[in-house]
Short mmCIF file of C-alpha atoms in Angstrom, two decimals:
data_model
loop_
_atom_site.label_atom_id
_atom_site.label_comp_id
_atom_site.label_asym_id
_atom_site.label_seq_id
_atom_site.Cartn_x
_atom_site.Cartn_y
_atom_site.Cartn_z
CA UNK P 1 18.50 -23.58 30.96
CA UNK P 2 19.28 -21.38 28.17
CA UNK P 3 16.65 -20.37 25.57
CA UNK P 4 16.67 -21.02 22.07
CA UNK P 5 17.55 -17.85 20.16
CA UNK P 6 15.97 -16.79 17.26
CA UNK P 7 17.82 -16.35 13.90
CA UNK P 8 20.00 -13.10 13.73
CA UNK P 9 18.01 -11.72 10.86
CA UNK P 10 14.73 -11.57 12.48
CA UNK P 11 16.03 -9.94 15.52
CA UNK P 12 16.98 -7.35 12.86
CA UNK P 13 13.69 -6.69 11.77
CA UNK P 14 12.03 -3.33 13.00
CA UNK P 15 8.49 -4.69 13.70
CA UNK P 16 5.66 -2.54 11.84
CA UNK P 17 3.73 0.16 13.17
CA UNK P 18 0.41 0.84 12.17
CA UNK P 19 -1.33 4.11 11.99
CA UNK P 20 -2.59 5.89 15.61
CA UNK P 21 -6.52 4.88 16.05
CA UNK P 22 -6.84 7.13 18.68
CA UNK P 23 -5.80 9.95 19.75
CA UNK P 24 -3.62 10.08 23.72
CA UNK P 25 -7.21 10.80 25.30
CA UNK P 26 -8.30 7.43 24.18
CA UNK P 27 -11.16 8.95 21.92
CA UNK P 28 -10.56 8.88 17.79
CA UNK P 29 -12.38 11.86 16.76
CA UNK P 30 -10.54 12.27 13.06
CA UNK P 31 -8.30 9.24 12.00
CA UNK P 32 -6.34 9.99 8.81
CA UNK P 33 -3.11 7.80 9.44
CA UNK P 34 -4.12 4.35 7.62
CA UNK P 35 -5.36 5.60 4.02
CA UNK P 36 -8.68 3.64 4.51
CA UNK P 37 -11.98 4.33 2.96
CA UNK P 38 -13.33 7.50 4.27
CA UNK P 39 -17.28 6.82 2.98
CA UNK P 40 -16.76 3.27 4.23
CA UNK P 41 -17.47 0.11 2.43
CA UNK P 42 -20.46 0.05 -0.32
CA UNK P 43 -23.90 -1.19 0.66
CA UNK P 44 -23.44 -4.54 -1.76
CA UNK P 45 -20.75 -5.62 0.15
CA UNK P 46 -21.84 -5.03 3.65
CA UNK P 47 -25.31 -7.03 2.70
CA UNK P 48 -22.70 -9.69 1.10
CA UNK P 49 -20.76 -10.14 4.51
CA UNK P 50 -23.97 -9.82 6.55
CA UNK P 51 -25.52 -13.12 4.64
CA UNK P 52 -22.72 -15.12 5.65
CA UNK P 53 -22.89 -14.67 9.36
CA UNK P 54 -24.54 -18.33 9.45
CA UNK P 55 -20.86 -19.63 7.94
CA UNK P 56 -18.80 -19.17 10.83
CA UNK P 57 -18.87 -23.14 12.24
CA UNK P 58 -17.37 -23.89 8.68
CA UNK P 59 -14.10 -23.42 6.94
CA UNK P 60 -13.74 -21.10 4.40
CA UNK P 61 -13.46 -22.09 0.45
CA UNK P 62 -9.55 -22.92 0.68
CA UNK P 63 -9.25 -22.41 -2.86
CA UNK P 64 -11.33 -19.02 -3.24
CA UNK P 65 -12.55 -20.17 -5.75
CA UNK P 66 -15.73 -18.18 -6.72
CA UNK P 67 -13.34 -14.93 -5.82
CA UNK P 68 -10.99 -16.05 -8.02
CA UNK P 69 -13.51 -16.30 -10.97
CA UNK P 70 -14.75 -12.68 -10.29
CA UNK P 71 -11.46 -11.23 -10.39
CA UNK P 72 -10.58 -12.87 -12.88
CA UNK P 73 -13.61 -11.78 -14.79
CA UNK P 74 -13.39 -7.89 -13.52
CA UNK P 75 -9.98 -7.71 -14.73
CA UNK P 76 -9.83 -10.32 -17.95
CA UNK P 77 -7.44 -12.67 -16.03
CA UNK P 78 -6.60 -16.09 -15.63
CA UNK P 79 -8.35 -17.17 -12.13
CA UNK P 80 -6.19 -19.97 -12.14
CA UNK P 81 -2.80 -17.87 -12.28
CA UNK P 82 -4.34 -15.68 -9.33
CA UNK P 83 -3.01 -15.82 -5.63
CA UNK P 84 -5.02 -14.26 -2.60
CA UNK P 85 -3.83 -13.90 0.98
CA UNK P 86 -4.25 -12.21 4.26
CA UNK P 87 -4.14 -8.34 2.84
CA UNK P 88 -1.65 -8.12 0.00
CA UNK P 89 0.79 -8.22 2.90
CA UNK P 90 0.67 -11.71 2.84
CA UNK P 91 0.64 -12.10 -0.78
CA UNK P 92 4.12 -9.83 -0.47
CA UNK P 93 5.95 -11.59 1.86
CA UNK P 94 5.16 -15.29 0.29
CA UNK P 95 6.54 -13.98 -2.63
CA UNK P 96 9.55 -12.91 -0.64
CA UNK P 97 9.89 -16.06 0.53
CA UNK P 98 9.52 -18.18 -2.40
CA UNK P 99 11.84 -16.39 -4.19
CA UNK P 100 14.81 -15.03 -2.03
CA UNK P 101 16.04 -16.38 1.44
CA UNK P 102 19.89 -15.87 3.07
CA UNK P 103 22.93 -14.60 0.88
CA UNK P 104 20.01 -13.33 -1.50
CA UNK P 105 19.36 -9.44 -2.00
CA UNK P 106 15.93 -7.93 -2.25
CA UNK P 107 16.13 -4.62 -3.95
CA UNK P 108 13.29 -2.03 -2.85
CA UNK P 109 12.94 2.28 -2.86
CA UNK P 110 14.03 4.17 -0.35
CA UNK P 111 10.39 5.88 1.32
CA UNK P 112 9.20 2.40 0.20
CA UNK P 113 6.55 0.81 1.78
CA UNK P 114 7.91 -0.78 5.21
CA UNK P 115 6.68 -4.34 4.97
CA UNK P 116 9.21 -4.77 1.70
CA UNK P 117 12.14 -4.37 4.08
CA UNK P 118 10.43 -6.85 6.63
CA UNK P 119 9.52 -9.14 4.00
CA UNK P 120 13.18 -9.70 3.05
CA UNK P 121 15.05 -10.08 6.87
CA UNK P 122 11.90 -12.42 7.53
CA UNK P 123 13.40 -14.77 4.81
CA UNK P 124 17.28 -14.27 5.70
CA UNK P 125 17.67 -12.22 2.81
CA UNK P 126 19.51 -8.56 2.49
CA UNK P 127 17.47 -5.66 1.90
CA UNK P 128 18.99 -3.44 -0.72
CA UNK P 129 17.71 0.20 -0.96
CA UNK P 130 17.77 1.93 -4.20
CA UNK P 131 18.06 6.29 -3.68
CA UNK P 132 14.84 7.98 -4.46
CA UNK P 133 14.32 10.89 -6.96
CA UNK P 134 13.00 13.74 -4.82
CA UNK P 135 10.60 11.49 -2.98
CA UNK P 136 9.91 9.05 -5.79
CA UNK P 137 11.06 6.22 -7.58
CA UNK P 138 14.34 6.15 -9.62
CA UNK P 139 14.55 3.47 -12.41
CA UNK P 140 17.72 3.94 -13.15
CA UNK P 141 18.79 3.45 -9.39
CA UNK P 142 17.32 0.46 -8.93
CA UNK P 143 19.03 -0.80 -12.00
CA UNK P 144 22.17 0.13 -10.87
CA UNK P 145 21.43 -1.83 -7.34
CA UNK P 146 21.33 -5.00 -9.55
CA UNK P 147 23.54 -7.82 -8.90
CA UNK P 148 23.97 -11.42 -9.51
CA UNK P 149 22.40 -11.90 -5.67
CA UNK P 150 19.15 -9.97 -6.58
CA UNK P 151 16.03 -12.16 -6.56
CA UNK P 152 13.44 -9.52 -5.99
CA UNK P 153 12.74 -5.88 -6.54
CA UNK P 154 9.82 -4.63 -4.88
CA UNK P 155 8.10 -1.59 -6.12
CA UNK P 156 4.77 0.09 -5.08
CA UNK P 157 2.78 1.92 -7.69
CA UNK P 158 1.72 4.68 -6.76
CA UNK P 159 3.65 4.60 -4.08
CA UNK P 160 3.07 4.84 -0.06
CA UNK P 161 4.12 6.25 1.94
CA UNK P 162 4.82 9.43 -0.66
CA UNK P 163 2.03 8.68 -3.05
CA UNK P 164 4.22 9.07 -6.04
CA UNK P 165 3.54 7.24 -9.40
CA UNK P 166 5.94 5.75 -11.86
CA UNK P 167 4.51 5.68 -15.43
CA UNK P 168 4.24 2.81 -17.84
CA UNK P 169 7.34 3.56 -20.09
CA UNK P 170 9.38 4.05 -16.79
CA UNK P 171 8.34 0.35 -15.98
CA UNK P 172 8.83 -1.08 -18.71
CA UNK P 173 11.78 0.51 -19.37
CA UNK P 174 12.64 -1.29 -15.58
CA UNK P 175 11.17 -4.49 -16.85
CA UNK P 176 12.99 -4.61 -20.22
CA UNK P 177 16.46 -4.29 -18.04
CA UNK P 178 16.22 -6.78 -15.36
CA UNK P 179 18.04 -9.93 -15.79
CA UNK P 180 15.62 -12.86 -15.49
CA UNK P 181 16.61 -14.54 -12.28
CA UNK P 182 14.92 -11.64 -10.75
CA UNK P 183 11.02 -11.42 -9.64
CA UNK P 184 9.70 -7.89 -10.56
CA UNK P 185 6.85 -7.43 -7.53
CA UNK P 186 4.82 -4.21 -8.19
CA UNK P 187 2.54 -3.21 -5.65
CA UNK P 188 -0.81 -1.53 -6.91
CA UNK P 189 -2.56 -1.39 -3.12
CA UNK P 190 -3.73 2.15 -4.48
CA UNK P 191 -4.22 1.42 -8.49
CA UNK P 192 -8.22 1.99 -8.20
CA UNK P 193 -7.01 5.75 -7.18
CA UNK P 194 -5.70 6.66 -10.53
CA UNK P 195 -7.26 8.15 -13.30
CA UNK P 196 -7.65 5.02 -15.96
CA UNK P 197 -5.90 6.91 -18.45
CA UNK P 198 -2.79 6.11 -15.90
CA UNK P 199 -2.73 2.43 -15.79
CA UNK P 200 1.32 1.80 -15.67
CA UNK P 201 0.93 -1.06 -17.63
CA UNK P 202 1.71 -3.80 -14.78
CA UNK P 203 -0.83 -6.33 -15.02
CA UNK P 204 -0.81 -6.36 -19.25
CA UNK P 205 2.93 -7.66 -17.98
CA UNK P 206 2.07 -10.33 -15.53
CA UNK P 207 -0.11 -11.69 -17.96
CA UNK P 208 3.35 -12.65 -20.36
CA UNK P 209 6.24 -12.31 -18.04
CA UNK P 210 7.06 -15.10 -16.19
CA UNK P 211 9.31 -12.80 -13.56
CA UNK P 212 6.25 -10.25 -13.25
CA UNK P 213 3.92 -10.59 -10.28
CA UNK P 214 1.08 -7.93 -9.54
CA UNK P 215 -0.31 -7.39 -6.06
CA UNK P 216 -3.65 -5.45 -5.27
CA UNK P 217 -5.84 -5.02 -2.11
CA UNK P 218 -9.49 -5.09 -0.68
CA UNK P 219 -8.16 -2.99 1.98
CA UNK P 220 -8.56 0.66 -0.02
CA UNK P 221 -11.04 1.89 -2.71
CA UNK P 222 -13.27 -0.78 -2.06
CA UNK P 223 -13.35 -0.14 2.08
CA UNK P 224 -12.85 -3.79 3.24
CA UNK P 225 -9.85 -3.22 5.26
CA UNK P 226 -11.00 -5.32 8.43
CA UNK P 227 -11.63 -8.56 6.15
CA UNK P 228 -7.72 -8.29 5.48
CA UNK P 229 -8.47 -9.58 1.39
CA UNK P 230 -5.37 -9.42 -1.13
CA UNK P 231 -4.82 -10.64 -4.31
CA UNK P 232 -2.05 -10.97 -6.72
CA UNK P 233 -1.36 -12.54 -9.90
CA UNK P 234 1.93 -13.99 -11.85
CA UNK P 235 2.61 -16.80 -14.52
CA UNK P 236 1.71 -20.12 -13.17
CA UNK P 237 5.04 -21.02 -12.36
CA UNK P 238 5.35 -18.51 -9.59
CA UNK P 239 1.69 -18.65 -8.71
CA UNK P 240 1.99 -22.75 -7.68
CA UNK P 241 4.96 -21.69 -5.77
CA UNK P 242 3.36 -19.08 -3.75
CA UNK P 243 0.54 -21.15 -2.83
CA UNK P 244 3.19 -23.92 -0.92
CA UNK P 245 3.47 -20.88 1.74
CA UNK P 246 0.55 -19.04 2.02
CA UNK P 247 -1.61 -19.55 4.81
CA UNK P 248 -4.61 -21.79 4.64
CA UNK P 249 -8.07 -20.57 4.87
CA UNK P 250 -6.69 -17.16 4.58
CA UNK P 251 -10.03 -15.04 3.67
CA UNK P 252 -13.17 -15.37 5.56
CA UNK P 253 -16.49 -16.96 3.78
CA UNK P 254 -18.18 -13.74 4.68
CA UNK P 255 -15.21 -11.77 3.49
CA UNK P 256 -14.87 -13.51 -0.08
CA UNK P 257 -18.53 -12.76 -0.19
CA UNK P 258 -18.12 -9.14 0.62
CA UNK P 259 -14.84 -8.32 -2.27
CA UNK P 260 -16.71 -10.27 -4.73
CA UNK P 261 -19.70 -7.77 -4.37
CA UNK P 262 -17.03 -4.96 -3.86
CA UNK P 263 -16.03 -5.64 -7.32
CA UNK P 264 -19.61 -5.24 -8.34
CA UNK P 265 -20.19 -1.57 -6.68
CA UNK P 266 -19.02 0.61 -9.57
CA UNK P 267 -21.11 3.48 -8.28
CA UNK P 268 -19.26 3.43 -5.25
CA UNK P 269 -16.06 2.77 -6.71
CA UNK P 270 -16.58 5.83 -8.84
CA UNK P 271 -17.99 8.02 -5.93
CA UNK P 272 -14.91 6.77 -3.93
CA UNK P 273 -12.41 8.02 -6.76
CA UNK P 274 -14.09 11.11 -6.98
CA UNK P 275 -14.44 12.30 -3.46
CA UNK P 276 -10.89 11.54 -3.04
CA UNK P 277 -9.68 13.52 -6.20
CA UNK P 278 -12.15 16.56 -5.32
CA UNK P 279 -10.77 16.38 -1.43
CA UNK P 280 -7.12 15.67 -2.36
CA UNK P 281 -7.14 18.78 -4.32
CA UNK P 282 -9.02 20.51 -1.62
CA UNK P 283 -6.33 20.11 1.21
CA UNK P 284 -3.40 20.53 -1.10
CA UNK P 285 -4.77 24.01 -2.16
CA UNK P 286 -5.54 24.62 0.96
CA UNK P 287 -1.89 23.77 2.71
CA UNK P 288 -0.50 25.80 -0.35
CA UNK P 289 -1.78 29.02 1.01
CA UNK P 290 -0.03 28.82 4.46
CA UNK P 291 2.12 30.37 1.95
CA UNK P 292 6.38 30.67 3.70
CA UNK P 293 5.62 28.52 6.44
CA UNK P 294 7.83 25.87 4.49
CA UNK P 295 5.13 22.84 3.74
CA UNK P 296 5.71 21.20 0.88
CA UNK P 297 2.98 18.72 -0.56
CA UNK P 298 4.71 15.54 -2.43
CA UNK P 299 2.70 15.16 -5.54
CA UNK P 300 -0.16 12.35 -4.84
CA UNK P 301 -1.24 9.50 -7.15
CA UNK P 302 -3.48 7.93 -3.64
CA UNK P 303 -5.97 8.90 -0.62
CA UNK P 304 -3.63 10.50 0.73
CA UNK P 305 -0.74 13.39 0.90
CA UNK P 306 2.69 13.38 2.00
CA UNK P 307 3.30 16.67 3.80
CA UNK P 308 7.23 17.89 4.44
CA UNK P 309 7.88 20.40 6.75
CA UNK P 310 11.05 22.22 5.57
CA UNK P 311 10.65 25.33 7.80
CA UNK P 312 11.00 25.92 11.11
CA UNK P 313 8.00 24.47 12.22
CA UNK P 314 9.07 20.65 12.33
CA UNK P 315 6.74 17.41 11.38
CA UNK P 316 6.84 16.21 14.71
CA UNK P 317 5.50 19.38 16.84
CA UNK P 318 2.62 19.53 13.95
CA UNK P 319 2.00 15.81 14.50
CA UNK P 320 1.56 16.67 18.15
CA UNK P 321 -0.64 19.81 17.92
CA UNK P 322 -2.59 18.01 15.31
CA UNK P 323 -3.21 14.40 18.26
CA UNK P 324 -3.82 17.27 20.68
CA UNK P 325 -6.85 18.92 18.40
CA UNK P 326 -8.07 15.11 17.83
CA UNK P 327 -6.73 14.52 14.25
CA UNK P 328 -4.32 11.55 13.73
CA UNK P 329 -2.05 11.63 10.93
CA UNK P 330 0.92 9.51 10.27
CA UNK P 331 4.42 10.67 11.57
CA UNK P 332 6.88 8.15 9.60
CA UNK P 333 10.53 8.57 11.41
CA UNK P 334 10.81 5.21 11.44
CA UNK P 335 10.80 5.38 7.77
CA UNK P 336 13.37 8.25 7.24
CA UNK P 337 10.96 10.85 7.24
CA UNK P 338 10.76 12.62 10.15
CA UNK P 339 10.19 15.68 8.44
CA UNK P 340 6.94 14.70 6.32
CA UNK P 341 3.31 13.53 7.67
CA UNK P 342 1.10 11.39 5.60
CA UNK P 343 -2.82 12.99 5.71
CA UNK P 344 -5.12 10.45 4.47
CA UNK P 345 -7.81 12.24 2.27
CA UNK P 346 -11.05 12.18 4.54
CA UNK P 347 -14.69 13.45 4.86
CA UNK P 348 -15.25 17.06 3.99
CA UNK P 349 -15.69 17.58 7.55
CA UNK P 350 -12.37 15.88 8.47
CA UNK P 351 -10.96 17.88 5.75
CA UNK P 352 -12.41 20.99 6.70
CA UNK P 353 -11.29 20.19 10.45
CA UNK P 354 -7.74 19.45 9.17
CA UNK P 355 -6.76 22.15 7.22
CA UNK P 356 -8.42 24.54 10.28
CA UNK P 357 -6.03 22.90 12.44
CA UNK P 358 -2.66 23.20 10.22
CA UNK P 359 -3.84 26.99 9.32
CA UNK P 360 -3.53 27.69 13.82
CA UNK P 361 -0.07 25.53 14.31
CA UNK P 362 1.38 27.55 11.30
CA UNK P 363 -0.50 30.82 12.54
CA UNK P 364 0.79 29.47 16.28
CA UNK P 365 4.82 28.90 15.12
CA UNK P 366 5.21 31.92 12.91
#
């Protein structure tokens, strides 16, 4: 008997690859590959999850209701036009799906994030990349990908994996150009990174624009990347069509819980933003004075920095030195960059440890 076989264009699909946990000895001694929260998760929402533990026999609140409501108030948003899945991965591919499927085209940067190009072949539809401007987004690229088959441009903000940032006249000047049958879907996974004084203006235009929707995660500032919590929001048009796909009971009581006292944690928010600028600055001056050994730092808008190695020390023999010395950063050739790592920003001590390390493989190549 012959087995059913699966449709062509998931076959296509390059499955994801998370970050390295630990190192080839088994034992993680510095992880700095998935951008998480290096001082954890705040105290609020750890005693939030922690008072749920009696919930597990029941179902979650379907509707998220309560979470919905706090978002809503922490960011002066309609809770009802607000959409929540498992990790804003979820929340990106339903919107993949409800707007695009086969003989569609999903537009998205090149050195975007990789679940963009999944979300598209998962639906049928044809993943369009638009040419990057040295590392970062290019409006007018993306424009010019535009065709009468485009239902969806996806675009991080800043962006991973190269931690670039696309200010708010460059999207609105993106906005003001698309035609209206497609779904603008900006990705703000890192937005509690910038400085305020940075917003890019994405959410003021999901509150108007119908073919807006904003996406945001738990997973990041806020340290509550094992809950998998993600959010987005759109008109309520797109919002009601989202929710026919999503999963059910998609966020843990305890979880809900936990993000709605995340919200609440401003110190910790604030201490979380700061150690990261302070430490991101850190390792950046600190790679800069390995002086001709051909690093060059991408500049960062996130927790992290994208590294390229444009000498003749290459990314992947650093990436290897580095999982030899117990520090596990993010080697992306599956991504088109084989020549760059991604360094999540760390402790000091991880820091300290890191830029040690590159100082001896440079020191070790020359």
């Amino acid at each position: 008997m012959t087995a059913p076989k699966p449709k062509d264009w998931i076959m296509a699909i390059a499955p994801y690859v998370p970050g390295r946990s630990t190192t080839d000895a088994g034992a993680p001694i510095a992880k700095l590959s998935s951008n998480e929260n290096p001082l954890g998760t705040s105290p609020e929402a750890q005693a939030a999850f922690a008072a749920h533990v009696a919930d597990l026999s029941r179902y979650p609140d379907a509707g998220a209701a309560a979470l919905r409501e706090a978002l809503g108030a922490y960011h002066d948003l309609d809770p009802d036009r607000i959409i929540y899945g498992t990790g804003s991965d979820e929340v990106l591919h339903v919107a993949a799906g409800a707007y695009a499927g086969p003989g569609d085209e999903v537009i998205f940067v090149r050195y975007g994030f990789a679940v963009y190009d999944i979300a598209a072949r998962r639906v049928g539809a044809t993943p369009v990349v638009a040419p990057d401007k040295d590392y970062a987004t290019d409006v007018d690229a993306i424009l010019a990908c535009i065709t009468d088959r485009t239902r969806v441009v996806f675009l991080a903000n800043p962006n991973n994996p190269t931690g670039t940032f696309a200010g708010r006249s460059e999207i609105m000047r993106l906005h003001a150009h698309l035609p209206s049958h497609v779904m603008l879907v900006i990705d703000q996974a890192y937005a509690e990174y910038l400085d305020p004084a940075d917003d890019d203006g994405a959410l003021d235009l999901a509150r108007y624009a119908p073919n807006v929707i904003v996406t945001r995660t738990f997973s990041k500032i806020h340290g509550l990347a094992a809950e998998r919590i993600g959010w987005g929001y759109g008109s309520a048009e797109a919002v009601a069509a989202m929710h026919r796909i999503r999963a059910p009971f998609c966020i843990t009581s305890a979880g809900q819980q936990a993000a709605i006292a995340a919200l609440g944690a401003k110190d910790f928010i604030e201490h979380s933003r700061t150690h990261n600028v302070t430490w991101r600055a850190w390792l950046a001056g600190e790679i800069a004075k390995l002086g001709n050994a051909g690093l060059r730092i991408v500049p960062s808008h996130t927790n992290f920095l994208l590294v390229l190695f444009e000498g003749h020390l290459t990314a992947e023999v650093a990436y290897r030195q580095l999982l030899e010395r117990g520090i596990i950063v993010r080697w992306l050739p599956g991504q088109g960059l084989a020549q760059g790592l991604r360094m999540t920003i760390g402790t000091e001590a991880e820091m300290r440890a890191l830029a040690g390390a590159l100082r001896e493989i440079v020191a070790d190549a020359s």
